[in-house]
CSV table of C-alpha atoms in Angstrom, one decimal:
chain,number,residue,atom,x,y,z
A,1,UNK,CA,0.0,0.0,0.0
A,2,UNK,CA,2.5,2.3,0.7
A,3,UNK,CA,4.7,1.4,-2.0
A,4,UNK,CA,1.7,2.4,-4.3
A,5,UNK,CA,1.3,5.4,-2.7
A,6,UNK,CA,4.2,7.0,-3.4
A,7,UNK,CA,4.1,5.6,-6.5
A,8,UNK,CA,1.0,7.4,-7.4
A,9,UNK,CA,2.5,10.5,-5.3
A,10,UNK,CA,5.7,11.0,-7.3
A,11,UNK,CA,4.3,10.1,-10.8
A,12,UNK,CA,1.5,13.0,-10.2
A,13,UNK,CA,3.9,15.5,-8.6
A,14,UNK,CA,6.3,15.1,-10.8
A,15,UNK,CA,4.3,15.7,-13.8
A,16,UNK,CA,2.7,18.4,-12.4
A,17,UNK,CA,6.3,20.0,-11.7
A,18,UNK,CA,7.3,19.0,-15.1
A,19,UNK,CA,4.3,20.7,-16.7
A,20,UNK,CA,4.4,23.6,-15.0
A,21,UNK,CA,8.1,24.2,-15.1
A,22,UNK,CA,7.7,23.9,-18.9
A,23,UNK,CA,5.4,26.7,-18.6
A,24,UNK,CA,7.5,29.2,-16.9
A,25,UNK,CA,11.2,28.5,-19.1
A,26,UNK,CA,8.7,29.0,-22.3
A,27,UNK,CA,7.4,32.2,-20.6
A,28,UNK,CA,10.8,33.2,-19.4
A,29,UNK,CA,11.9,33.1,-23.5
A,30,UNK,CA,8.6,34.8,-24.9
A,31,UNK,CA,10.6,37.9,-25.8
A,32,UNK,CA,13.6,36.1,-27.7
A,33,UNK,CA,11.5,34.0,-29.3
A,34,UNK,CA,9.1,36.5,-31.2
A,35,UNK,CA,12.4,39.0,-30.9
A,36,UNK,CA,12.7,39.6,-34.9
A,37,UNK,CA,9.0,39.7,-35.0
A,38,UNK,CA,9.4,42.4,-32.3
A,39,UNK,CA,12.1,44.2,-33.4
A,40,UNK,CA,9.6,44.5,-37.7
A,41,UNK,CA,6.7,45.9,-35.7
A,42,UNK,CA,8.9,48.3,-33.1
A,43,UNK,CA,12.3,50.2,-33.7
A,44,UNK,CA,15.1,48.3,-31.0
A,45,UNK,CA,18.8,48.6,-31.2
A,46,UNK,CA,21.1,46.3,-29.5
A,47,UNK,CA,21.3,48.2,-26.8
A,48,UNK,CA,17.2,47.9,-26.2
A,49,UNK,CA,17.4,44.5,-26.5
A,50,UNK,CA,19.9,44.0,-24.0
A,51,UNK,CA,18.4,46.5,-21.5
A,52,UNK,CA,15.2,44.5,-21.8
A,53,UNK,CA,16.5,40.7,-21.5
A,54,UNK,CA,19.3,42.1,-18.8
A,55,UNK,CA,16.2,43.5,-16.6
A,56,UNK,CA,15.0,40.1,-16.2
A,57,UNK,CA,18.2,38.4,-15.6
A,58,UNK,CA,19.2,40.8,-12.8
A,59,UNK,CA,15.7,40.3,-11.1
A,60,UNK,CA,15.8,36.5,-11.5
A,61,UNK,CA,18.7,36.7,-9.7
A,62,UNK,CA,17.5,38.6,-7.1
A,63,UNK,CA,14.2,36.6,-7.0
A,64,UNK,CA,15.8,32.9,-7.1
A,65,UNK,CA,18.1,33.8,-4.0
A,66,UNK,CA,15.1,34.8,-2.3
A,67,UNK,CA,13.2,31.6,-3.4
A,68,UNK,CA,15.7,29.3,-2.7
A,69,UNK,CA,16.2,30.5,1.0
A,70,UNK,CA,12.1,30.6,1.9
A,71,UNK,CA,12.0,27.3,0.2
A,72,UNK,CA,13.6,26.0,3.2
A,73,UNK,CA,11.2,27.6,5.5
A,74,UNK,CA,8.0,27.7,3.5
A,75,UNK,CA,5.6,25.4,1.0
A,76,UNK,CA,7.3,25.3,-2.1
A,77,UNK,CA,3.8,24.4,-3.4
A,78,UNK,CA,2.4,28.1,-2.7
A,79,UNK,CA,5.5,29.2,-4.2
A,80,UNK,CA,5.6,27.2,-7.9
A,81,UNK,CA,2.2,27.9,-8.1
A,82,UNK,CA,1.9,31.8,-7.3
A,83,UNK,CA,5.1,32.2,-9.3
A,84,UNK,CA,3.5,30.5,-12.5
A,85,UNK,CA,0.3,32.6,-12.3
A,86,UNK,CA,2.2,35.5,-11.9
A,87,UNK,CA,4.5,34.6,-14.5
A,88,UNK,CA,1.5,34.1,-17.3
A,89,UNK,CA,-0.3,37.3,-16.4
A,90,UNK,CA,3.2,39.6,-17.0
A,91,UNK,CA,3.2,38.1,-20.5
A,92,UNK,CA,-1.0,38.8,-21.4
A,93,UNK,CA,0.4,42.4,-19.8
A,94,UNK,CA,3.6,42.1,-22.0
A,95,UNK,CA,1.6,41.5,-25.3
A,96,UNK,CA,-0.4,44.4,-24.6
A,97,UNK,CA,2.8,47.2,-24.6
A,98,UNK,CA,5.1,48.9,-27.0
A,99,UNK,CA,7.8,50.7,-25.3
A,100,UNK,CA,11.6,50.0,-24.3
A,101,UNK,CA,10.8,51.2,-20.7
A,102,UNK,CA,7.4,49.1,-20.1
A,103,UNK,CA,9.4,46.0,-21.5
A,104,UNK,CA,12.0,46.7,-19.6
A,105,UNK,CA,9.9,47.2,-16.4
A,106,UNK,CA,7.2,44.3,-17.4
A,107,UNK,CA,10.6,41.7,-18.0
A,108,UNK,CA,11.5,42.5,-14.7
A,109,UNK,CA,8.6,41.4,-12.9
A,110,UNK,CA,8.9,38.5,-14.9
A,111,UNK,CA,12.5,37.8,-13.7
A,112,UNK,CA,11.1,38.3,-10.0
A,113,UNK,CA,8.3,35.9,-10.6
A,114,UNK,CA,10.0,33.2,-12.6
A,115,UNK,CA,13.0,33.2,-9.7
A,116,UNK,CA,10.1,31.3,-8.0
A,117,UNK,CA,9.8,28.2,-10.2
A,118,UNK,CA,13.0,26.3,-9.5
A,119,UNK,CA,14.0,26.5,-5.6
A,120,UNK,CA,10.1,24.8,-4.8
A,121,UNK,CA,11.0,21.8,-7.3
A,122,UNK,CA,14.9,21.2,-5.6
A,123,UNK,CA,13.2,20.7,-2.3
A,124,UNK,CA,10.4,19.0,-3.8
A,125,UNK,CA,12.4,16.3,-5.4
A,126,UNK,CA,15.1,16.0,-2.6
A,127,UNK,CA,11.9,15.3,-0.1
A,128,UNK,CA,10.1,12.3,-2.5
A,129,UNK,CA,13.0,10.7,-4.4
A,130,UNK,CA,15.9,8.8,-2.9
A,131,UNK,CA,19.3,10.3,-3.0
A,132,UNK,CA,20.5,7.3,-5.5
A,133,UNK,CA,17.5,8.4,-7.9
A,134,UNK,CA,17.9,12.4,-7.4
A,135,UNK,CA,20.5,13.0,-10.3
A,136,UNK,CA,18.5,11.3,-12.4
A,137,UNK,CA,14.8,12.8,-11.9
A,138,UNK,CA,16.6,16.2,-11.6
A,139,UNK,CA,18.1,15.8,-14.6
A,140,UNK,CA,15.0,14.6,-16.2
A,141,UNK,CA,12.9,17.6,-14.4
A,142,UNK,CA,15.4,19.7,-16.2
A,143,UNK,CA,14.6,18.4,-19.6
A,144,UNK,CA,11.0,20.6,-19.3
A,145,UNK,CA,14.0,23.7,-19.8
A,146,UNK,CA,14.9,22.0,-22.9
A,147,UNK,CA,11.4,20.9,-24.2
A,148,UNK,CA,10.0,24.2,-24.0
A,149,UNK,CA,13.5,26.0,-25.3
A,150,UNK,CA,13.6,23.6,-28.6
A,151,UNK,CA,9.3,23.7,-29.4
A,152,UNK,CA,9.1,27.3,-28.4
A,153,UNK,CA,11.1,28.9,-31.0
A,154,UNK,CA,9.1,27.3,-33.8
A,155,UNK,CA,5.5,26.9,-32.0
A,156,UNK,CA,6.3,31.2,-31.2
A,157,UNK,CA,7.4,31.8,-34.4
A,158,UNK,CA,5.0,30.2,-36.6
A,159,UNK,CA,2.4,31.7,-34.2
A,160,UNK,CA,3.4,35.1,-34.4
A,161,UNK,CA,3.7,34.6,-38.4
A,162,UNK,CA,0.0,33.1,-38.6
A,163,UNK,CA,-1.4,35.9,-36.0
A,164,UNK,CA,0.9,38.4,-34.1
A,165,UNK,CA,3.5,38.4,-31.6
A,166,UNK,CA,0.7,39.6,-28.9
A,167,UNK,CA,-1.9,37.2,-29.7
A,168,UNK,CA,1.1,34.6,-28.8
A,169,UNK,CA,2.0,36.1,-25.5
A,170,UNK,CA,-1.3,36.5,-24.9
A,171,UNK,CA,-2.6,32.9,-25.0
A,172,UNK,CA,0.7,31.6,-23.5
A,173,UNK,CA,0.4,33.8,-20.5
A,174,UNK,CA,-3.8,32.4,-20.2
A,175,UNK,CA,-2.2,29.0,-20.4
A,176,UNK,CA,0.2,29.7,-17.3
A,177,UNK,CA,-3.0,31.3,-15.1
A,178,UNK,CA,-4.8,28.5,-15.8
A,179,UNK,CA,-2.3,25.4,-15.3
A,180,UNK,CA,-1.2,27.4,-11.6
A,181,UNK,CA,-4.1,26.0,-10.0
A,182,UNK,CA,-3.6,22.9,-11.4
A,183,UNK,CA,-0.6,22.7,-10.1
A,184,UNK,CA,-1.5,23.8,-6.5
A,185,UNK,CA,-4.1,21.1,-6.5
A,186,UNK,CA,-1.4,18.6,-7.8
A,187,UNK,CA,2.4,18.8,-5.8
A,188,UNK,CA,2.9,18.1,-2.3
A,189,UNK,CA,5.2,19.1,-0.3
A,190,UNK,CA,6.7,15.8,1.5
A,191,UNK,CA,5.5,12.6,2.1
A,192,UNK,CA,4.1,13.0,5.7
A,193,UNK,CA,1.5,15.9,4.0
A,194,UNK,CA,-0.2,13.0,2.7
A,195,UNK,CA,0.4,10.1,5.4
A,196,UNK,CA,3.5,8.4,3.9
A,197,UNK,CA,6.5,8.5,5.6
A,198,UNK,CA,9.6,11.4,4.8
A,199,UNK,CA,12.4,9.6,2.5
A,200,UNK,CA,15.1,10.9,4.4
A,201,UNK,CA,14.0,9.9,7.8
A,202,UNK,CA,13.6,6.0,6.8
A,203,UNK,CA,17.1,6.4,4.7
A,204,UNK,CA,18.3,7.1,7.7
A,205,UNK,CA,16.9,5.0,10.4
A,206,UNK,CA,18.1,2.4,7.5
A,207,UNK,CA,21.7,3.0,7.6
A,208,UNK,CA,21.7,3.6,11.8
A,209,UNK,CA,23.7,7.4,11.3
A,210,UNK,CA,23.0,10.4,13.2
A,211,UNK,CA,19.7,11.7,12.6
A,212,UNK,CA,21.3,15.1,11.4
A,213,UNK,CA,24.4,16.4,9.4
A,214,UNK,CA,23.3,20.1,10.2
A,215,UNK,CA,26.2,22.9,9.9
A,216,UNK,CA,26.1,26.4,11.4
A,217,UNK,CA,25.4,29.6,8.9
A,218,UNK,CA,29.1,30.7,9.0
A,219,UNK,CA,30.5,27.1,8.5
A,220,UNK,CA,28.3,26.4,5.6
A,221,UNK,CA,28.9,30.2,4.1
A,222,UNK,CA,32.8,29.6,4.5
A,223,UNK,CA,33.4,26.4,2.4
A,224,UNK,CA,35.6,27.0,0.3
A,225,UNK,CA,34.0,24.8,-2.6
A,226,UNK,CA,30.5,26.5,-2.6
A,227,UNK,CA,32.1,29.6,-3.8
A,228,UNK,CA,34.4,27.8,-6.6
A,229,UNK,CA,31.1,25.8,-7.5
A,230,UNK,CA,29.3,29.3,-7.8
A,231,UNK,CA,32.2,30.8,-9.9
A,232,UNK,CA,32.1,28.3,-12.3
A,233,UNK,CA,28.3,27.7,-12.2
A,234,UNK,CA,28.4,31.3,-13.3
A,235,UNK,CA,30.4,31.3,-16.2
A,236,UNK,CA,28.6,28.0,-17.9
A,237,UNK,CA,25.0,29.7,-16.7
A,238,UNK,CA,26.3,32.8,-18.5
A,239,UNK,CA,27.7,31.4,-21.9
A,240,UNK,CA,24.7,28.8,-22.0
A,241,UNK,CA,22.2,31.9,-22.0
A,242,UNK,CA,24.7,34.0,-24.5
A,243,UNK,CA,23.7,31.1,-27.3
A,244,UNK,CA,20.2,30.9,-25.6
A,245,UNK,CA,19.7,34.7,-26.6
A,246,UNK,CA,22.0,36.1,-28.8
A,247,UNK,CA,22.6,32.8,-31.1
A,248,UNK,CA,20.0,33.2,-33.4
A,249,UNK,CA,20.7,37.3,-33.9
A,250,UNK,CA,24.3,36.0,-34.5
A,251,UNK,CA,23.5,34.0,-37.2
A,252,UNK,CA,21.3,35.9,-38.7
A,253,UNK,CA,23.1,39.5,-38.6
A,254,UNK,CA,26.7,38.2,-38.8
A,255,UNK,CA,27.3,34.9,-40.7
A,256,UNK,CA,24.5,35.4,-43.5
A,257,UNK,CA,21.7,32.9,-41.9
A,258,UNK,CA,18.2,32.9,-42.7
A,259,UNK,CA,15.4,33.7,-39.6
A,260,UNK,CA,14.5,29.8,-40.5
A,261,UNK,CA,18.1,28.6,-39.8
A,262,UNK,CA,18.5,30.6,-36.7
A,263,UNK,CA,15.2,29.3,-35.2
A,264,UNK,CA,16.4,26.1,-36.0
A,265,UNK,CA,19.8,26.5,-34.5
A,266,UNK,CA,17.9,27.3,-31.2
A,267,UNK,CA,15.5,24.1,-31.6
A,268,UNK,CA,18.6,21.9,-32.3
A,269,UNK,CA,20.5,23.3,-29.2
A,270,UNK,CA,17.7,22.8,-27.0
A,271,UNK,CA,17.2,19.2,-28.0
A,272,UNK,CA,20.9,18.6,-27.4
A,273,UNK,CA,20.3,19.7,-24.3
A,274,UNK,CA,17.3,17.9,-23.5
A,275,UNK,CA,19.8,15.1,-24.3
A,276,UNK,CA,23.0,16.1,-22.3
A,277,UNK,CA,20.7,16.8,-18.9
A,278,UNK,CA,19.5,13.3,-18.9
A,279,UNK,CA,23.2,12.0,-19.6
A,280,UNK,CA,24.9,14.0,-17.0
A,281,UNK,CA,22.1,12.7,-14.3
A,282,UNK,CA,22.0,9.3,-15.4
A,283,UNK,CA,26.0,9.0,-15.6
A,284,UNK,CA,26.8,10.5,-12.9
A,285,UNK,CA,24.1,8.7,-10.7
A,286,UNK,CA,26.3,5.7,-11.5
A,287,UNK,CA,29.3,7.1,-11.1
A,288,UNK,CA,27.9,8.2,-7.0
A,289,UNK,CA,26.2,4.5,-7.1
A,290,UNK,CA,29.6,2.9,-8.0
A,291,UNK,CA,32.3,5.5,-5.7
A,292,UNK,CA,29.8,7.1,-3.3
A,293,UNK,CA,30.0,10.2,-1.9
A,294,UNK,CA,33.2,11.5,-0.7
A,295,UNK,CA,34.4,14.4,1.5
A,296,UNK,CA,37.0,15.3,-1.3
A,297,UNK,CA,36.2,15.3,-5.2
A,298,UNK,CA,32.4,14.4,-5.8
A,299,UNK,CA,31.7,11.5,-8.4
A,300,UNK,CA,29.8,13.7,-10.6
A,301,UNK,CA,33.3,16.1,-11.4
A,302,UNK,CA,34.3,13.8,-14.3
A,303,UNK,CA,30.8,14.2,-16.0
A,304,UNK,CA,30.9,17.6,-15.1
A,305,UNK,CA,34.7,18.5,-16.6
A,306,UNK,CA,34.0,16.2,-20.1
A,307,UNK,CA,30.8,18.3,-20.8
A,308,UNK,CA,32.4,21.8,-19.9
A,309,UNK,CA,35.3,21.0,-22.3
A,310,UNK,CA,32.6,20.2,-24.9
A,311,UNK,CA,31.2,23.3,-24.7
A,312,UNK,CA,34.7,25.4,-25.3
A,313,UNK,CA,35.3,23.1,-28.5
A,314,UNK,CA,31.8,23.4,-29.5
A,315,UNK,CA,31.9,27.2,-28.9
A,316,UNK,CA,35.2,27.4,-31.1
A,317,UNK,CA,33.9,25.6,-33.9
A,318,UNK,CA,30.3,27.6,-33.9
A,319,UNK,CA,32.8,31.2,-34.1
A,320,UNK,CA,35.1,30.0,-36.5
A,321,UNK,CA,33.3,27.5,-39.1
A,322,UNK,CA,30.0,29.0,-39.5
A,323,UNK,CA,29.9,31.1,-43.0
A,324,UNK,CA,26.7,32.6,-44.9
A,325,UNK,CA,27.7,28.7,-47.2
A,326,UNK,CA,27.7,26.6,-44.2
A,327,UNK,CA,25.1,23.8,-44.7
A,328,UNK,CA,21.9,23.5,-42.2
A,329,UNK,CA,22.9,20.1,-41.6
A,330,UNK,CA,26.4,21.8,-39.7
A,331,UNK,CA,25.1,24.5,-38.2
A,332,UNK,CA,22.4,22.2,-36.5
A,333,UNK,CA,25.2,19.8,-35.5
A,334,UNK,CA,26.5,22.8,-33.3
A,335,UNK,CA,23.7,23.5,-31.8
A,336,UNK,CA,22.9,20.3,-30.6
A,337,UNK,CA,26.6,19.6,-29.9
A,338,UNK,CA,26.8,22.8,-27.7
A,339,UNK,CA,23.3,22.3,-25.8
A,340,UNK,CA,24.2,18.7,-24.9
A,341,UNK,CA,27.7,20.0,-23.4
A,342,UNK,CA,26.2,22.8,-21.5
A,343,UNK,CA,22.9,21.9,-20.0
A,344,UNK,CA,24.4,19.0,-18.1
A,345,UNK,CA,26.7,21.3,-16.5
A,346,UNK,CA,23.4,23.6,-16.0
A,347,UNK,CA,21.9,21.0,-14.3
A,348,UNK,CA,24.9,19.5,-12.3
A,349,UNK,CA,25.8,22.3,-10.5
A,350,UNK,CA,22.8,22.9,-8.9
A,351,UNK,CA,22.4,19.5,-8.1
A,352,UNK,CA,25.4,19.1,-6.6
A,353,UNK,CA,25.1,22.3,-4.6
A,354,UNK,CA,22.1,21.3,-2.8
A,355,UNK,CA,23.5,17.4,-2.2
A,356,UNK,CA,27.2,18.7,-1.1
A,357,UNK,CA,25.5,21.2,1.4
A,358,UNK,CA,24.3,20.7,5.1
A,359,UNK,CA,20.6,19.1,5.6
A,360,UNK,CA,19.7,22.8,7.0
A,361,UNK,CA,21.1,24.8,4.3
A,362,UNK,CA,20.2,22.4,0.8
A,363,UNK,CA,17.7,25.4,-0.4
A,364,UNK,CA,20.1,28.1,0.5
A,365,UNK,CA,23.1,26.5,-0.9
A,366,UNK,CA,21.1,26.0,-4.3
A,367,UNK,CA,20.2,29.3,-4.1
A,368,UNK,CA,23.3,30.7,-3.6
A,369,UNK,CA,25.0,28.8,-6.7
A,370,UNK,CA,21.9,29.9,-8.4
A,371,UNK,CA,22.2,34.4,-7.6
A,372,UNK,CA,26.0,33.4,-9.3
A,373,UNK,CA,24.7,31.7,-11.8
A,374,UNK,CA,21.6,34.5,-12.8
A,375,UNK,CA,25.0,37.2,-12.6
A,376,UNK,CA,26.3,35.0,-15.3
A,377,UNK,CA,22.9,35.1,-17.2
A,378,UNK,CA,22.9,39.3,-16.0
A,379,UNK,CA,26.2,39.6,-18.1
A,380,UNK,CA,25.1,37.7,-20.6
A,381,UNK,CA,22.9,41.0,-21.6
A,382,UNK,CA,23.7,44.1,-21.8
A,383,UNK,CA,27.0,43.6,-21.2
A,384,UNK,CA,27.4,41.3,-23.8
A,385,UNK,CA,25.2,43.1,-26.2
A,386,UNK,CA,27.4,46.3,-25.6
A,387,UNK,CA,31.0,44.4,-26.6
A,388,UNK,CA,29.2,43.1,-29.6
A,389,UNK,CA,27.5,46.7,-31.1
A,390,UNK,CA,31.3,48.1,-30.5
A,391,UNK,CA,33.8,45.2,-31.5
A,392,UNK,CA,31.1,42.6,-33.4
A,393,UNK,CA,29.6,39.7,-32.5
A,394,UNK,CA,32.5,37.6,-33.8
A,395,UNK,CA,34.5,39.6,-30.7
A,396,UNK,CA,32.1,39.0,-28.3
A,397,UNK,CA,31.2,35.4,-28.7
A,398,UNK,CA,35.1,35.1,-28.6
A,399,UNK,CA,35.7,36.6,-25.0
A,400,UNK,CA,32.9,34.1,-23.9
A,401,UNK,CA,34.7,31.3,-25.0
A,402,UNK,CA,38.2,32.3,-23.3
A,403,UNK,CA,36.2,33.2,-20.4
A,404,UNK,CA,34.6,29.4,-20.3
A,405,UNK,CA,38.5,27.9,-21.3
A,406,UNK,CA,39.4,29.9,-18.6
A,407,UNK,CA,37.1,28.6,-15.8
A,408,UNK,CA,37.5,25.1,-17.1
A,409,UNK,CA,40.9,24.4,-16.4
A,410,UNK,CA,40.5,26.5,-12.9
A,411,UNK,CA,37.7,23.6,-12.1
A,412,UNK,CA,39.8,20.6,-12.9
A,413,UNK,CA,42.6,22.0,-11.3
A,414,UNK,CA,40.7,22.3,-8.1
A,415,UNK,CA,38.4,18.7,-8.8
A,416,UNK,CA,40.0,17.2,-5.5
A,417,UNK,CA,39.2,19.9,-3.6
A,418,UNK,CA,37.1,19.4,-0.2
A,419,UNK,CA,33.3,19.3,-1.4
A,420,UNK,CA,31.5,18.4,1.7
A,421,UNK,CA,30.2,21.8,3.4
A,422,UNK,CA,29.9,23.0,6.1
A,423,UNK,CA,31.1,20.8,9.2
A,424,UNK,CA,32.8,17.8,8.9
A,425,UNK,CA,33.8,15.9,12.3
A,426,UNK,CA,37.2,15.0,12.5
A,427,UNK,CA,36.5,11.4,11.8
A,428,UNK,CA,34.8,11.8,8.8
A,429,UNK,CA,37.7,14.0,7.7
């Protein structure tokens, strides 16, 4: 009986989660999907664009911090679910405006309430799966990213073709309102909300350990490897959403592509990475499964390092071999070569934040990796936009690339490093 009912339980949850979290990445890329269809109707420069995709990035990172820390303290339920209404009703608002500054102000609010999706579904997971399954149904949770970035660019595009950019914000945004309450029907919190027993309580009682591996604030803010996991977390969050955003524009404005090719591009690298997430959980499930958990090094570096170097050679070859000639058939190789590399990363990092962290802190500690990771996707806009209207777009996907070689060899330089945070008693050590 109670087999079946966490069967039921996580099947229905999940989905729901899945869903939903489909919902708000599609309604987080509303703007650089219909972009060019944007940009025929209304006058923006590069600069405009990356004041208006910047906005959001700064407040998701504002809003995702926030998240991640209540999520340890409230119901994550509440949370997804007023963040997805919240979320659709910006974008019916959205579809309705015309000007830089409304944009601006409206993608904002957006950032704040999509910052409110993610932390809920960590928690979620970590409190209905077991630790040996969590890589792998985070990685598959983090496919909905991927499903909505590779369908949305054609479902928007061909939408706002056949009608109008608004009209496809507009029904998008109904569709969020409507599947919130779904959702807060749907997800609960933990087991015990619904009579079952809490999956970390009978792991434990299982193995006969201490009943709690809880750190101080200060001992779990000064490990050493939260703040090299951020750094790097960052820099792949940051050149991830450079493609995510400014690939398609690239293409189009600088090497010659057609709008078709660019919204291709976007589909194939999505794919890829719907691909890539479920690899890097899968593989480096079996890579914990096989080593376990260790104080130094974590399992899941060696998945981690292969797919970041990916990305760099991926990254090189999209700057260098792409010409206004290149086949379709190449250019969609990249793509899906570069999303496979960098959404397992994506997905790794916060996974292993929250798993390497104290019981006490597993929100916070995802939430911290994640404000590092939203300054990554912050710089990613205007900053990047700016380099790129003074020095090219060649120039600026170039110093995203040394940035990522960079960070990469930093990484597996410090691989070995001590991973568990916060305390560790000296026998454990």
């Amino acid at each position: 009986m109670a087999s079946g009912g966490y069967g039921y339980y996580r099947g229905t949850i999940f989905m729901a989660m899945f869903v939903g979290y489909t919902l708000y990445y599609f309604n987080r890329k509303t703007f650089s999907f219909v972009m060019p269809s944007i940009m025929q109707e209304i006058k923006l420069d590069k600069d405009d664009l990356g004041t208006i995709t910047s906005s959001q990035s700064l407040a998701y990172a504002i809003s995702k911090f926030i998240s991640g820390v209540l999520s340890d303290q409230i119901s994550g339920r509440w949370l997804f679910s007023i963040g997805l209404c919240m979320v659709g009703g910006i974008n019916i608002i959205f579809s309705w405006s015309s000007t830089v500054a409304v944009f601006s102000a409206l993608w904002f609010l957006n950032g704040l309430a999509q910052g409110l999706g993610w932390p809920p579904c960590g928690r979620v997971l970590r409190k209905w799966f077991e630790p040996s399954q969590f890589g792998t149904w985070w990685s598959i949770l983090s496919c909905s990213m991927n499903l909505a970035g590779s369908s949305g660019p054609i479902i928007a595009t061909v939408l706002a073709q056949t009608y109008s950019w608004r009209a496809m914000l507009s029904v998008s945004g109904m569709t969020c309102v409507a599947f919130s309450f779904v959702c807060l029907l749907l997800i609960k919190n933990e087991p015990k909300d619904v009579g079952l027993s809490n999956i970390e309580t009978t792991a434990k009682k299982q193995k006969g350990g201490s009943s709690s591996d809880e750190s101080t604030f200060s001992e779990f803010l000064l490990s050493p490897y939260l703040w090299v996991l951020s750094v790097t977390y960052m820099v792949a969050f940051g050149v991830k959403t450079v493609y995510t955003d400014w690939g398609q524009l690239f293409l189009i404005q600088d090497k010659g592509q057609s709008a078709l090719t660019g919204s291709s591009f976007m589909s194939a690298l999505e794919i890829g990475g719907l691909l890539g997430s479920l690899a890097s959980g899968v593989l480096s499930d079996r890579a914990v499964a096989k080593q376990g958990m260790k104080i130094y090094g974590n399992p899941r570096h060696f998945v981690l390092i292969w797919m970041m170097a990916g990305m760099c050679v991926s990254m090189y070859l999209f700057r260098v071999t792409v010409t206004p000639e290149s086949s379709q058939v190449w250019i969609l190789t990249l793509g899906a070569a570069f999303g496979f590399s960098c959404y397992g990363p994506v997905g790794l990092f916060g996974l292993i934040a929250s798993e390497s962290a104290p019981s006490n802190f597993c929100g916070t500690s995802h939430a911290i990796a994640a404000l590092m990771a939203n300054v990554g996707g912050f710089l990613s806009g205007l900053p990047f936009s700016t380099i790129a209207k003074h020095h090219g777009w060649a120039t600026a996907f170039w110093v995203a690339e040394i940035v990522c070689v960079s960070v990469t060899v930093m990484f597996f330089l410090l691989r070995n490093m001590r991973t568990k945070m916060g305390h560790v008693s000296k026998k454990d050590d």
